[in-house]
Short mmCIF file of C-alpha atoms and ligand atoms in Angstrom, two decimals:
data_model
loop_
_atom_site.label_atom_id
_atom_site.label_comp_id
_atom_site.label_asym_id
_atom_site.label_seq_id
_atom_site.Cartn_x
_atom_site.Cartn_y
_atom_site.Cartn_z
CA UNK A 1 0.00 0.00 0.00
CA UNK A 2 1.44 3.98 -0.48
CA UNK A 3 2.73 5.53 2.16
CA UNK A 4 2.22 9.06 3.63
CA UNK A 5 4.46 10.92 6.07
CA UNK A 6 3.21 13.76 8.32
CA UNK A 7 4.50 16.22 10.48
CA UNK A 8 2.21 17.65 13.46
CA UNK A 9 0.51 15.79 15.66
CA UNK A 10 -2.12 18.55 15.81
CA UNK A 11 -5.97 18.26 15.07
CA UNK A 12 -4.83 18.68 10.99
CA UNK A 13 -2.37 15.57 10.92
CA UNK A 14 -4.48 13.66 13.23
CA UNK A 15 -7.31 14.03 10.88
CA UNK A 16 -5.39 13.53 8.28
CA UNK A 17 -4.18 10.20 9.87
CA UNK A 18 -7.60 9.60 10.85
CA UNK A 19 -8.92 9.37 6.99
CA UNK A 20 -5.90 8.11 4.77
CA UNK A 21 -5.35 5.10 8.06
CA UNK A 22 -9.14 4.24 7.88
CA UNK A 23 -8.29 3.98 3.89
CA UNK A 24 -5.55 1.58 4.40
CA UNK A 25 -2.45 4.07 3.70
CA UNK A 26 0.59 3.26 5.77
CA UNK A 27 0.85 6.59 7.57
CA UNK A 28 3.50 7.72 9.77
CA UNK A 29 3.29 11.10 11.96
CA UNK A 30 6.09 12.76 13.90
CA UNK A 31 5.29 14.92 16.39
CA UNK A 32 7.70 17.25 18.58
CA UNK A 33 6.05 17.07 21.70
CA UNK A 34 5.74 13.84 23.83
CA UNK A 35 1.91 14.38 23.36
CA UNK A 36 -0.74 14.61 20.43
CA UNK A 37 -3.29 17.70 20.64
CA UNK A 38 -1.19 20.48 19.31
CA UNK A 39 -2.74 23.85 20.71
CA UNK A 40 -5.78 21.58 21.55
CA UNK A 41 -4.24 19.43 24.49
CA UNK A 42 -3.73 18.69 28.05
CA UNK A 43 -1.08 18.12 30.36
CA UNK A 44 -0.23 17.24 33.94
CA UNK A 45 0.73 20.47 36.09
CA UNK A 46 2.57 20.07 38.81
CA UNK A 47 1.23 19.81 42.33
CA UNK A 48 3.33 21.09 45.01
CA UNK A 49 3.80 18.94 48.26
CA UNK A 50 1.55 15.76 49.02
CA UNK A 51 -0.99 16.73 46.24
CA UNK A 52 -1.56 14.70 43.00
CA UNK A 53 -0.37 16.50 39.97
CA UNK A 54 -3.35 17.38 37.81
CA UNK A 55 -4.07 17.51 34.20
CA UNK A 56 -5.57 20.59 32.64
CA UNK A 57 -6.69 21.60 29.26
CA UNK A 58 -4.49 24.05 28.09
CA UNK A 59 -7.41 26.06 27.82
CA UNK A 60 -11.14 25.11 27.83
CA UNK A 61 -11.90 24.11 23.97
CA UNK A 62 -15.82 24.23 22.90
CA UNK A 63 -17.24 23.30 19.63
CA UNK A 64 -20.53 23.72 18.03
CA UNK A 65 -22.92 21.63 16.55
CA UNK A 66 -22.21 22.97 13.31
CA UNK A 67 -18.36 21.47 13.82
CA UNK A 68 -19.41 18.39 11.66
CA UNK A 69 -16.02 18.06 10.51
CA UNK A 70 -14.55 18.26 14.27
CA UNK A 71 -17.30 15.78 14.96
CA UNK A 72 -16.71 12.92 12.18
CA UNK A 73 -13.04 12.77 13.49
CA UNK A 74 -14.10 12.35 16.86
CA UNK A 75 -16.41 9.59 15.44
CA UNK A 76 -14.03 7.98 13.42
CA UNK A 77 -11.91 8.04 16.77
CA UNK A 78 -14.77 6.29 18.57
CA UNK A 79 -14.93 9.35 21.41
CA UNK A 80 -17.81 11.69 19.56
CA UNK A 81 -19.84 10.59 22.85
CA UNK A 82 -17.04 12.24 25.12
CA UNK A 83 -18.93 15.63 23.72
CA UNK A 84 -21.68 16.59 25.95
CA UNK A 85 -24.01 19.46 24.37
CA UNK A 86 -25.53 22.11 26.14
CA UNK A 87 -28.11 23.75 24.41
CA UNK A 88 -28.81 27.14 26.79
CA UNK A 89 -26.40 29.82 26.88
CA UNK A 90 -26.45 31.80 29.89
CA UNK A 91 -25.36 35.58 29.97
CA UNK A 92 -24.19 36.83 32.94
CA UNK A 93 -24.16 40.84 34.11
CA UNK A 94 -22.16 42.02 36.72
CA UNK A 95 -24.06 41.86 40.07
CA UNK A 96 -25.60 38.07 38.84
CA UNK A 97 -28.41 38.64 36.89
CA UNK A 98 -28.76 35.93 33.91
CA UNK A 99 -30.55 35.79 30.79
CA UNK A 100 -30.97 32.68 29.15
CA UNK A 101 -30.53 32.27 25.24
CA UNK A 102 -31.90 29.08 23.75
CA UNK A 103 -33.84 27.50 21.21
CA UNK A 104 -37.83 27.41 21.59
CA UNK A 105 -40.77 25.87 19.06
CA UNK A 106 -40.29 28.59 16.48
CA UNK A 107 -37.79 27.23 12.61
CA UNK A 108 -34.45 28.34 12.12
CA UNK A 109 -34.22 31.31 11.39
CA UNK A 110 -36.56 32.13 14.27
CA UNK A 111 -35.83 29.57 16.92
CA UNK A 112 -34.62 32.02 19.61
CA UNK A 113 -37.41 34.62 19.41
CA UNK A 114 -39.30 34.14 22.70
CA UNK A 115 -35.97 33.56 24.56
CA UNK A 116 -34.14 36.32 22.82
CA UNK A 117 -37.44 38.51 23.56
CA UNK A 118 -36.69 37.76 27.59
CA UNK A 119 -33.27 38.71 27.79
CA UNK A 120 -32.77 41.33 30.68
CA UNK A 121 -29.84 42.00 29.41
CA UNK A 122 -30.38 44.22 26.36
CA UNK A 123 -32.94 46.52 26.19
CA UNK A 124 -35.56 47.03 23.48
CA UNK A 125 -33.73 49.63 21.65
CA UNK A 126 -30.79 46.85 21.69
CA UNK A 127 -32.92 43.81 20.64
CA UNK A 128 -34.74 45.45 18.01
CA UNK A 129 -31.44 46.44 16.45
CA UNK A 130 -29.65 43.27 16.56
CA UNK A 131 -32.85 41.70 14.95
CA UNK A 132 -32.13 44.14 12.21
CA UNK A 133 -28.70 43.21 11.69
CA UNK A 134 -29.56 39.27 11.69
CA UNK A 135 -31.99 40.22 8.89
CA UNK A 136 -29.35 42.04 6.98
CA UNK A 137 -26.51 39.76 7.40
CA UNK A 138 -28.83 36.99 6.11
CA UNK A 139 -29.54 38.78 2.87
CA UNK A 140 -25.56 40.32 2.22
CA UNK A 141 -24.05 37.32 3.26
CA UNK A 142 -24.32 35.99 -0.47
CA UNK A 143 -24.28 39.38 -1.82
CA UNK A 144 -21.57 41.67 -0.52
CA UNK A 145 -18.37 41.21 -1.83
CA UNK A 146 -16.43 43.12 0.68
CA UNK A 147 -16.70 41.01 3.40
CA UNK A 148 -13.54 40.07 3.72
CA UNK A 149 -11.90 43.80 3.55
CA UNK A 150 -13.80 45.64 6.52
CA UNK A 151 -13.91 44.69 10.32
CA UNK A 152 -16.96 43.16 11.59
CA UNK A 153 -16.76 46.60 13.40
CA UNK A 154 -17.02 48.99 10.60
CA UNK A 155 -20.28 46.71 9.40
CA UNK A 156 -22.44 46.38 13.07
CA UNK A 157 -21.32 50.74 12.72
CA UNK A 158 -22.82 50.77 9.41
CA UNK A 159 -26.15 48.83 11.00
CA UNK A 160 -26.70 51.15 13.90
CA UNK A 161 -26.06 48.74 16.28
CA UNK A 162 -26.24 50.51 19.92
CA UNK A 163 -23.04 50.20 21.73
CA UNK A 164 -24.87 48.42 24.63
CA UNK A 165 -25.56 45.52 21.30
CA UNK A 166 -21.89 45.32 20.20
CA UNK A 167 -20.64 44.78 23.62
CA UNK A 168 -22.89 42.15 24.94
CA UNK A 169 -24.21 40.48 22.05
CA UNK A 170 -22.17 40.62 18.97
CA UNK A 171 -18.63 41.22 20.88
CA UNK A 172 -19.66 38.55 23.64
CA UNK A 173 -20.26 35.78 20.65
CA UNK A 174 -17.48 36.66 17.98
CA UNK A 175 -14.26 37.27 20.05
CA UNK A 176 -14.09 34.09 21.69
CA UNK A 177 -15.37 32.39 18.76
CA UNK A 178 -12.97 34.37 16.11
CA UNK A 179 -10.41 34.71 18.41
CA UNK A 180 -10.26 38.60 17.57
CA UNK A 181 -11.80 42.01 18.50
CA UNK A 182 -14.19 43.32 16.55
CA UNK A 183 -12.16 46.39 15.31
CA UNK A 184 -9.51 43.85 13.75
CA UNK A 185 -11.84 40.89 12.25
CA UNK A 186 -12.64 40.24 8.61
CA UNK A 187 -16.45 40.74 8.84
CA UNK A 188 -16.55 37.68 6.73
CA UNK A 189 -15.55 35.55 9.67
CA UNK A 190 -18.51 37.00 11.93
CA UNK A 191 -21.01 36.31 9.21
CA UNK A 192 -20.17 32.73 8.89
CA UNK A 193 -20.51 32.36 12.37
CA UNK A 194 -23.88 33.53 13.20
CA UNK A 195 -24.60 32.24 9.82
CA UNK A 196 -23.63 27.94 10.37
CA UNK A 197 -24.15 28.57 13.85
CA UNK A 198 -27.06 30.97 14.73
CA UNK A 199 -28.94 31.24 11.71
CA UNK A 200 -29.10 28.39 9.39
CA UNK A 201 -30.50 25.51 11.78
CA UNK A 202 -31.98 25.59 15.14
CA UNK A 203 -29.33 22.94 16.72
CA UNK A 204 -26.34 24.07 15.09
CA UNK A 205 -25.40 26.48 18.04
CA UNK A 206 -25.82 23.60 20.35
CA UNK A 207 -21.96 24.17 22.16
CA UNK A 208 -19.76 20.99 22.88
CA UNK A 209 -17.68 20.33 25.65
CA UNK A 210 -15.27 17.71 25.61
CA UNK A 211 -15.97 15.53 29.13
CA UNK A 212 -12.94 14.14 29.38
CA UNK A 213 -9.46 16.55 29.25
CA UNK A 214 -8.45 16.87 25.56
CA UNK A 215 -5.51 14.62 25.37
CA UNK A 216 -7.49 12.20 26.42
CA UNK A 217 -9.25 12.25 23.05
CA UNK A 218 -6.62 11.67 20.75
CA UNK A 219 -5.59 8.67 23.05
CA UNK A 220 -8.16 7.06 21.69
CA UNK A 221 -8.19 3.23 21.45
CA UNK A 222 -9.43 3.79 17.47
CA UNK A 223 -5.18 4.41 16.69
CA UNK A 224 -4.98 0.52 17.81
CA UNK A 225 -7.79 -0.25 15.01
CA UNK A 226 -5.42 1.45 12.63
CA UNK A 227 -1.54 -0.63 13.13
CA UNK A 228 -1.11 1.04 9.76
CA UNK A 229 -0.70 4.43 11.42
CA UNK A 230 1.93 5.21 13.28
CA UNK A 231 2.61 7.77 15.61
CA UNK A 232 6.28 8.74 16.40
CA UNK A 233 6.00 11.40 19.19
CA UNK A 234 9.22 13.44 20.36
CA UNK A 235 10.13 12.87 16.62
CA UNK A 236 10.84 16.62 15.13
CA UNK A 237 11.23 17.33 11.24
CA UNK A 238 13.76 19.26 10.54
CA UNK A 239 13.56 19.94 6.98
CA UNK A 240 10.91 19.16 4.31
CA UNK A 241 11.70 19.37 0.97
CA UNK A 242 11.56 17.57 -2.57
CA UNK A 243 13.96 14.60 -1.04
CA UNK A 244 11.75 14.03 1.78
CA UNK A 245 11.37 15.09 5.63
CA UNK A 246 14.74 15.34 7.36
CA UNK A 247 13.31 13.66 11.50
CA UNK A 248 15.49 13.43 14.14
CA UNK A 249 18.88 13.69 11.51
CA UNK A 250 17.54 10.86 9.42
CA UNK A 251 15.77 11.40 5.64
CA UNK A 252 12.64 9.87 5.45
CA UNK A 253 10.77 9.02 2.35
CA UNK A 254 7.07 8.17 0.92
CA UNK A 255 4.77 8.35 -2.14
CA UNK A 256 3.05 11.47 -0.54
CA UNK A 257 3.76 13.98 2.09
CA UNK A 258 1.47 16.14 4.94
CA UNK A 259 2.95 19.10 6.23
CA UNK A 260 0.76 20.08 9.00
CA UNK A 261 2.81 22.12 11.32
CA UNK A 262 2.45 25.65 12.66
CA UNK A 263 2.70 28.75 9.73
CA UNK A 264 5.26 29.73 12.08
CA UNK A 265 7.45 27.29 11.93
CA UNK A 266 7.89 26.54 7.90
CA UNK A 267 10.29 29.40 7.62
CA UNK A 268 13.32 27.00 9.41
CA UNK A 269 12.33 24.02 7.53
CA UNK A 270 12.71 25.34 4.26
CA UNK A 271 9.07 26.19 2.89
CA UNK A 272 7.17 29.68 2.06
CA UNK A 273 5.44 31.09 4.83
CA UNK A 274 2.41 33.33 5.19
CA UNK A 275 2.41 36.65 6.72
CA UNK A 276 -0.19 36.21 8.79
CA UNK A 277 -0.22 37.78 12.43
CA UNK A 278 -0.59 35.87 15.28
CA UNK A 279 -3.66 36.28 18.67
CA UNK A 280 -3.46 35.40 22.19
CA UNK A 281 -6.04 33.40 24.07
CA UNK A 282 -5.58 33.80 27.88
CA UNK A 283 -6.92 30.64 30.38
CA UNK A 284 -7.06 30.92 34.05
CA UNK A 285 -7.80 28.29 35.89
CA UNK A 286 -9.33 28.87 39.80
CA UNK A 287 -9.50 25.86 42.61
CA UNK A 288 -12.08 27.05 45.40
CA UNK A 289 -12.42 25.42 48.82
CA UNK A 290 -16.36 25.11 48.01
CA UNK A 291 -18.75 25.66 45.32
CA UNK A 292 -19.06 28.95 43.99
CA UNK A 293 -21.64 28.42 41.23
CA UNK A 294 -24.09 25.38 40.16
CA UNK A 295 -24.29 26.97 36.17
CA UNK A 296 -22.25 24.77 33.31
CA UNK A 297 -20.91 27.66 31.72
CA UNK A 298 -21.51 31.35 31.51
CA UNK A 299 -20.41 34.21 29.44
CA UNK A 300 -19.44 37.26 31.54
CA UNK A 301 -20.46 40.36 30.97
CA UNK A 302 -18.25 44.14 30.91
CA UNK A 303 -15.22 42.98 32.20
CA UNK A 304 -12.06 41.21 31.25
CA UNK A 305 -13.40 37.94 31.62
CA UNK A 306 -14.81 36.72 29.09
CA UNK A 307 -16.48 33.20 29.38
CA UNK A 308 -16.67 30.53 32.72
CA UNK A 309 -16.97 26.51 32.20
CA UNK A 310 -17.54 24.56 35.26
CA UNK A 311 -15.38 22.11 35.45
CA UNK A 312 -15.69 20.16 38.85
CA UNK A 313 -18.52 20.59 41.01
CA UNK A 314 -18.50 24.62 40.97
CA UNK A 315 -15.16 24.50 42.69
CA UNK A 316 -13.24 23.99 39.82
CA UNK A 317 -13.57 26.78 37.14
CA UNK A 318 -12.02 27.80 33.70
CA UNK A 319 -11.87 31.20 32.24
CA UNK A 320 -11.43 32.46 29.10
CA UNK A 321 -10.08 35.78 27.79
CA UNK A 322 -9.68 35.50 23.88
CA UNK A 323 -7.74 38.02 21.75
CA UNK A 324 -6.35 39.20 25.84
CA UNK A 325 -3.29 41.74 24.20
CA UNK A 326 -4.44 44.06 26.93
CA UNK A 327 -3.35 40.73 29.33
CA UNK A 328 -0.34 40.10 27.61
CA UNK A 329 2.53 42.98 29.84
CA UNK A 330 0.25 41.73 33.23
CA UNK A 331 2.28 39.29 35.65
CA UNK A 332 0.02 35.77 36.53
CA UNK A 333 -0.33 37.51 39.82
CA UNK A 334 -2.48 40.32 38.75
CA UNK A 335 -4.31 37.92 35.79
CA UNK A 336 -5.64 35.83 38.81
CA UNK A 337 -6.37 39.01 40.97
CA UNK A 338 -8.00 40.56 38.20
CA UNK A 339 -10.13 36.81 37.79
CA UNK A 340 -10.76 36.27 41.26
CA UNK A 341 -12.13 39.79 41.40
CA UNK A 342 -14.21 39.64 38.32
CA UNK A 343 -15.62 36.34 39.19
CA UNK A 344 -17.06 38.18 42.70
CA UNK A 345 -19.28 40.51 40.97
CA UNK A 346 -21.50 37.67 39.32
CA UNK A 347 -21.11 34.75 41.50
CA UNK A 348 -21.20 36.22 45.39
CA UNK A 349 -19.91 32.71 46.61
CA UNK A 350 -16.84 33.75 45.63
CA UNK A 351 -16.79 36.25 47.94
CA UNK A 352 -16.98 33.64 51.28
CA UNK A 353 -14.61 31.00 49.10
CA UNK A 354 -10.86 30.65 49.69
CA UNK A 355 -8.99 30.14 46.35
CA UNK A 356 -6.80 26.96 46.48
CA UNK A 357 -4.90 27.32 43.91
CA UNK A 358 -4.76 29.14 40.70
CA UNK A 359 -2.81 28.22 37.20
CA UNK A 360 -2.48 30.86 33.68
CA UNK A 361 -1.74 29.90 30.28
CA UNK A 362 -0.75 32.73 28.36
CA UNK A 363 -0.71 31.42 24.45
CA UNK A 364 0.48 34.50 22.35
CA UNK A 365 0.23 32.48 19.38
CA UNK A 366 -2.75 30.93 20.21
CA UNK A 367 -4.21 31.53 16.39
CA UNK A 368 -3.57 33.38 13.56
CA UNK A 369 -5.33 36.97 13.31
CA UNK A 370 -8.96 36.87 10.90
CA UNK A 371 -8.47 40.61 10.18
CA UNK A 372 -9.65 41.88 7.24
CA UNK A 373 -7.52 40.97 3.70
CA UNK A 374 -6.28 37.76 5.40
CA UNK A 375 -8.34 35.24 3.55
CA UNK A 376 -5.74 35.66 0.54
CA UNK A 377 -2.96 35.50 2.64
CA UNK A 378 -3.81 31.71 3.45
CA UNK A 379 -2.73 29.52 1.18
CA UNK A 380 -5.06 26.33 0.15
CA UNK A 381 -2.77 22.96 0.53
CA UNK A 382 -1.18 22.62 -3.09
CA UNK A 383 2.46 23.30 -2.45
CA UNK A 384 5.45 23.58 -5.05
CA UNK A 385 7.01 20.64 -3.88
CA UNK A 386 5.43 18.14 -5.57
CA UNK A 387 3.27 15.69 -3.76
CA UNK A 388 3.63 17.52 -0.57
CA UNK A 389 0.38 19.24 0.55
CA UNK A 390 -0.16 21.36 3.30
CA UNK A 391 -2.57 21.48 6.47
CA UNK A 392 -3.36 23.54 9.26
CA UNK A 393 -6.00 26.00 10.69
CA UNK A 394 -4.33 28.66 9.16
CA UNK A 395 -4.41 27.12 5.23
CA UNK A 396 -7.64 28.41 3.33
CA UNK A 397 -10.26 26.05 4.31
CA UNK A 398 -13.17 28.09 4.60
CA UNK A 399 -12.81 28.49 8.14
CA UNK A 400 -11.61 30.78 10.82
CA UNK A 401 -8.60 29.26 13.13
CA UNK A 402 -10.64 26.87 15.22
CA UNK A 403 -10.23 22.67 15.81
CA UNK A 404 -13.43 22.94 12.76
CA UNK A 405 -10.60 24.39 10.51
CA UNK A 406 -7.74 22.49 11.57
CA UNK A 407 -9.82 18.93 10.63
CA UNK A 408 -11.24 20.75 7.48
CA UNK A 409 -7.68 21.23 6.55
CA UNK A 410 -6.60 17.88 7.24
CA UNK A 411 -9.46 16.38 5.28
CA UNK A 412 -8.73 18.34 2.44
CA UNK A 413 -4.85 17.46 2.36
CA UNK A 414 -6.15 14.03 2.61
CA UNK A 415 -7.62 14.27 -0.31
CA UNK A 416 -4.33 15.97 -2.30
CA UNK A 417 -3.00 13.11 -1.43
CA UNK A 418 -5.79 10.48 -2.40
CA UNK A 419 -6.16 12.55 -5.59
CA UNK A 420 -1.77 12.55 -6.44
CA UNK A 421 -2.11 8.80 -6.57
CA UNK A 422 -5.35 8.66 -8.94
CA UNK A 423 -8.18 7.82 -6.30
CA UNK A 424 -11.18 10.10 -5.42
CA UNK A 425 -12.31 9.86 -1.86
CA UNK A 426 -14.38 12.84 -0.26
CA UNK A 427 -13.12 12.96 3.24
CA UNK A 428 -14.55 16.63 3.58
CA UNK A 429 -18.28 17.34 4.52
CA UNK A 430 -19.77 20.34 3.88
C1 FAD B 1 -5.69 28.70 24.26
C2 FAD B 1 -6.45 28.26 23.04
C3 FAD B 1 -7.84 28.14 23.08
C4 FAD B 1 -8.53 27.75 21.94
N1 FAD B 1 -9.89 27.58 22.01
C5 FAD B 1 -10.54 27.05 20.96
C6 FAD B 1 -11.92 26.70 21.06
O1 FAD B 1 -12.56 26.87 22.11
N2 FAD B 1 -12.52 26.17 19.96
C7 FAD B 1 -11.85 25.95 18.79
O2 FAD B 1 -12.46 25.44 17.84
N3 FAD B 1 -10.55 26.26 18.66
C8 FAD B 1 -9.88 26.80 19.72
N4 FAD B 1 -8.54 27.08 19.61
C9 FAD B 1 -7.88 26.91 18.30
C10 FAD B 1 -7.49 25.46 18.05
O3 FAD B 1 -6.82 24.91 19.17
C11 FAD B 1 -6.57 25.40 16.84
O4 FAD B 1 -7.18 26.06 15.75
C12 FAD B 1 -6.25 23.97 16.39
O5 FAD B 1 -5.97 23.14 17.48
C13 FAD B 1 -5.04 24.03 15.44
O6 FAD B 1 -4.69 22.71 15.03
P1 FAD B 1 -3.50 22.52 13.97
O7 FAD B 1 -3.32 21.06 13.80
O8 FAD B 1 -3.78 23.36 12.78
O9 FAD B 1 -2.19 23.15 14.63
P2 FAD B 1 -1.39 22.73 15.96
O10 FAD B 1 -2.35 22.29 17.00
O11 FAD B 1 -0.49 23.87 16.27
O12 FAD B 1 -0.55 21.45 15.52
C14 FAD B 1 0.76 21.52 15.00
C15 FAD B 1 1.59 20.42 15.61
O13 FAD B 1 2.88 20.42 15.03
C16 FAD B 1 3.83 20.14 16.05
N5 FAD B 1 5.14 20.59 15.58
C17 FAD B 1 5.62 21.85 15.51
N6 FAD B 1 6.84 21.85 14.96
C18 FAD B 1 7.15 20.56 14.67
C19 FAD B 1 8.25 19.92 14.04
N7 FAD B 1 9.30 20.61 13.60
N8 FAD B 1 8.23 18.57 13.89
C20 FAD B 1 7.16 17.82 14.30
N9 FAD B 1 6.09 18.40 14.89
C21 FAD B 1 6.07 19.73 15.06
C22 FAD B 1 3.29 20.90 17.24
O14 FAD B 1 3.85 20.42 18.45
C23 FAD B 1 1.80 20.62 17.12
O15 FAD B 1 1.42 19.45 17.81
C24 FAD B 1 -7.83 27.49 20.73
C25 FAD B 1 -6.44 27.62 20.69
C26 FAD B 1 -5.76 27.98 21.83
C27 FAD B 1 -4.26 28.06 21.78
#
């Protein structure tokens, strides 16, 4: 049978694996790290004295329904049931008041009407504007043609959207999902958003959490279905080019290679890189001495940040802070200051509770940027070294840097490579 080589053990070469292994390729994958995951992982962190070391996410990673992609890898690893799905989202204001946003008897486009209607938190001025805006963005989303060169910003300004809308509604949704502010990303990227996942069916916004820690996933017995994949971890590829992959001071060869490494990185090894900018993401993670809340998740309201999961009981909990620049020059000190203090303005448990211990990830190159005139920056996953093709969230896949894009873009290099030796499989859905 041919044989592929990849490089990255990331959601892109795992996917990749994943498809051309179930296909009967002999694949081999060398990853750096002593761990599979890539920037969607977990590891143990240390404990200090008699406690058990514990293993984290690197930061909390959530899907949506409309991930079907994300999902048929996690099938085709046997662990799509280690997603639970929650389909309410609760917004939280400062002081605790929540509003509820979920899906009630009405057909996409209209299935959050009477809960959108309730929402304390936006007034009437606000809802009736962002009702507008869906309206609108439904009808230019075909139509407009430059999506892709102003911010999501300049087009919510251009709709009249009350500043009171922008910050809790449209701001609250597209930063964590985008990974960007609003001032710096391509409106395209907000409209396919609310379009997959607000707009087009009335379960697509249903949002996944992985119950078991990420690296857990990859783990997965399904590799032992698949002795024709191999994965080589602590392996690193030093060079890629027409001969082959230089691993570990040895040159390696196939029929077909994957490169599915970090944009960053390609510069050392030899290939043509993008110039695409990189954003942070920001985790804290906060052990109480008792339960602080009994809600799943929550997005936070006003301040820096940005979106709680429950992880254990209400005493364990995970925050988010996506495109956190404005965290980057603060020590982990103040971050967890600045948490523990946010966190007592919506849950007032956290005012009686004594924090255990507390742990910050700063990734400053968490993703690539979305900002506008990006989308031709990203290359699709032909390369100029023939039969190598290239993966990654940051390759054109139709998606904005997310696990969805990362699979897409494994999928499609799948494909290349199907295609380079004269078969035709369709690994990619939608
Ligand atoms: C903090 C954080 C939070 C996020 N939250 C979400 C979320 O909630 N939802 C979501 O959809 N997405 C989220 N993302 C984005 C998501 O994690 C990424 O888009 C996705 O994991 C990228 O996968 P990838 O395979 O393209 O790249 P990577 O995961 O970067 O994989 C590349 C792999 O290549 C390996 N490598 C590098 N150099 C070499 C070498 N020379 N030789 C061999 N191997 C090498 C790396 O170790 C890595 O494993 C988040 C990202 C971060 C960092």
């Amino acid at each position: 049978m041919s044989k592929v080589l990849i490089a990255g053990g990331g959601l892109a070469g795992l996917a990749a694996a994943a498809a051309l292994g179930r296909d009967g390729w002999e694949v081999d994958l060398h990853e750096t790290r002593p761990f599979l995951g890539g920037r969607a992982t977990s590891y143990a962190v240390p404990a200090g004295g008699d406690e058990v070391a514990e293993t984290i996410d690197n930061c909390q990673h959530i899907l949506l329904r409309c991930c079907v992609n994300l999902l048929d890898f996690y099938r085709r690893l046997g662990v799509r049931e280690s997603i639970r799905f929650y389909r309410e989202f609760y917004f939280i204001e400062p002081g605790g008041r929540i509003s509820v946003l979920k899906r009630g008897r009405f057909p996409a486009p209209f299935h959050f009407t009477g809960s959108f209607l309730a929402m304390k938190c936006f007034s009437r001025h606000d809802k009736v504007g962002i009702a507008r805006a869906l309206i609108a963005l439904r009808r230019e989303r075909t139509r407009r043609k430059d999506l892709d060169r102003i911010s999501m910003l300049d087009w919510l300004l251009q709709k009249r959207q009350t500043p009171h809308a922008i910050d809790r509604f449209w701001r609250q949704v597209l930063v964590s999902a985008v990974n960007e502010d609003l001032d710096r990303m391509a409106a395209v990227h907000g409209f396919q958003v609310f379009w997959l996942g607000f707009l087009r069916s009335s379960d697509a916004y249903e949002m996944g959490i992985p119950s078991v820690p990420l690296g857990q996933l990859y783990a997965a017995d399904a590799w032992k279905n698949m002795p024709n994949v191999r994965m080589h971890l602590r392996s690193t590829v030093e060079r890629i080019d027409a001969c082959g992959f230089m691993a570990d001071g040895k040159v390696l060869t196939a029929d077909q290679y994957i490169c599915a490494l970090p944009f960053e990185k390609l510069e050392a090894l030899g290939l043509p890189a993008p110039k695409l900018q990189h954003s942070p993401i920001t985790g804290v993670h906060l052990w109480f001495d008792r339960e602080v809340t009994t809600l799943p998740h929550a997005t936070l309201l006003d301040r820096t940040m940005q979106w709680m999961f429950n992880k254990d009981g209400g005493r364990y909990l995970q925050l988010v802070v996506s495109a956190s620049r404005d965290l980057t020059p603060l020590s982990r000190k103040e971050i967890i200051d600045l948490a523990v203090g946010d966190l007592r303005l919506f849950f007032p448990r956290v005012r009686e509770a004594n924090l255990v211990k507390a742990h910050v990830v700063k990734e400053q190159r968490a993703t690539f940027s979305g900002a506008p005139e990006t989308e031709d920056l990203r290359p699709g996953t032909a390369c100029t070294i023939p039969n190598l093709h290239m993966a990654g969230d940051w390759t054109r896949n139709g998606w904005p840097a997310t696990m969805e894009g990362a699979v897409r873009s494994g999928y499609l290099a799948a494909e290349g490579v199907a295609k380079a030796s004269g078969k035709s499989p369709v690994y990619l859905i939608g």
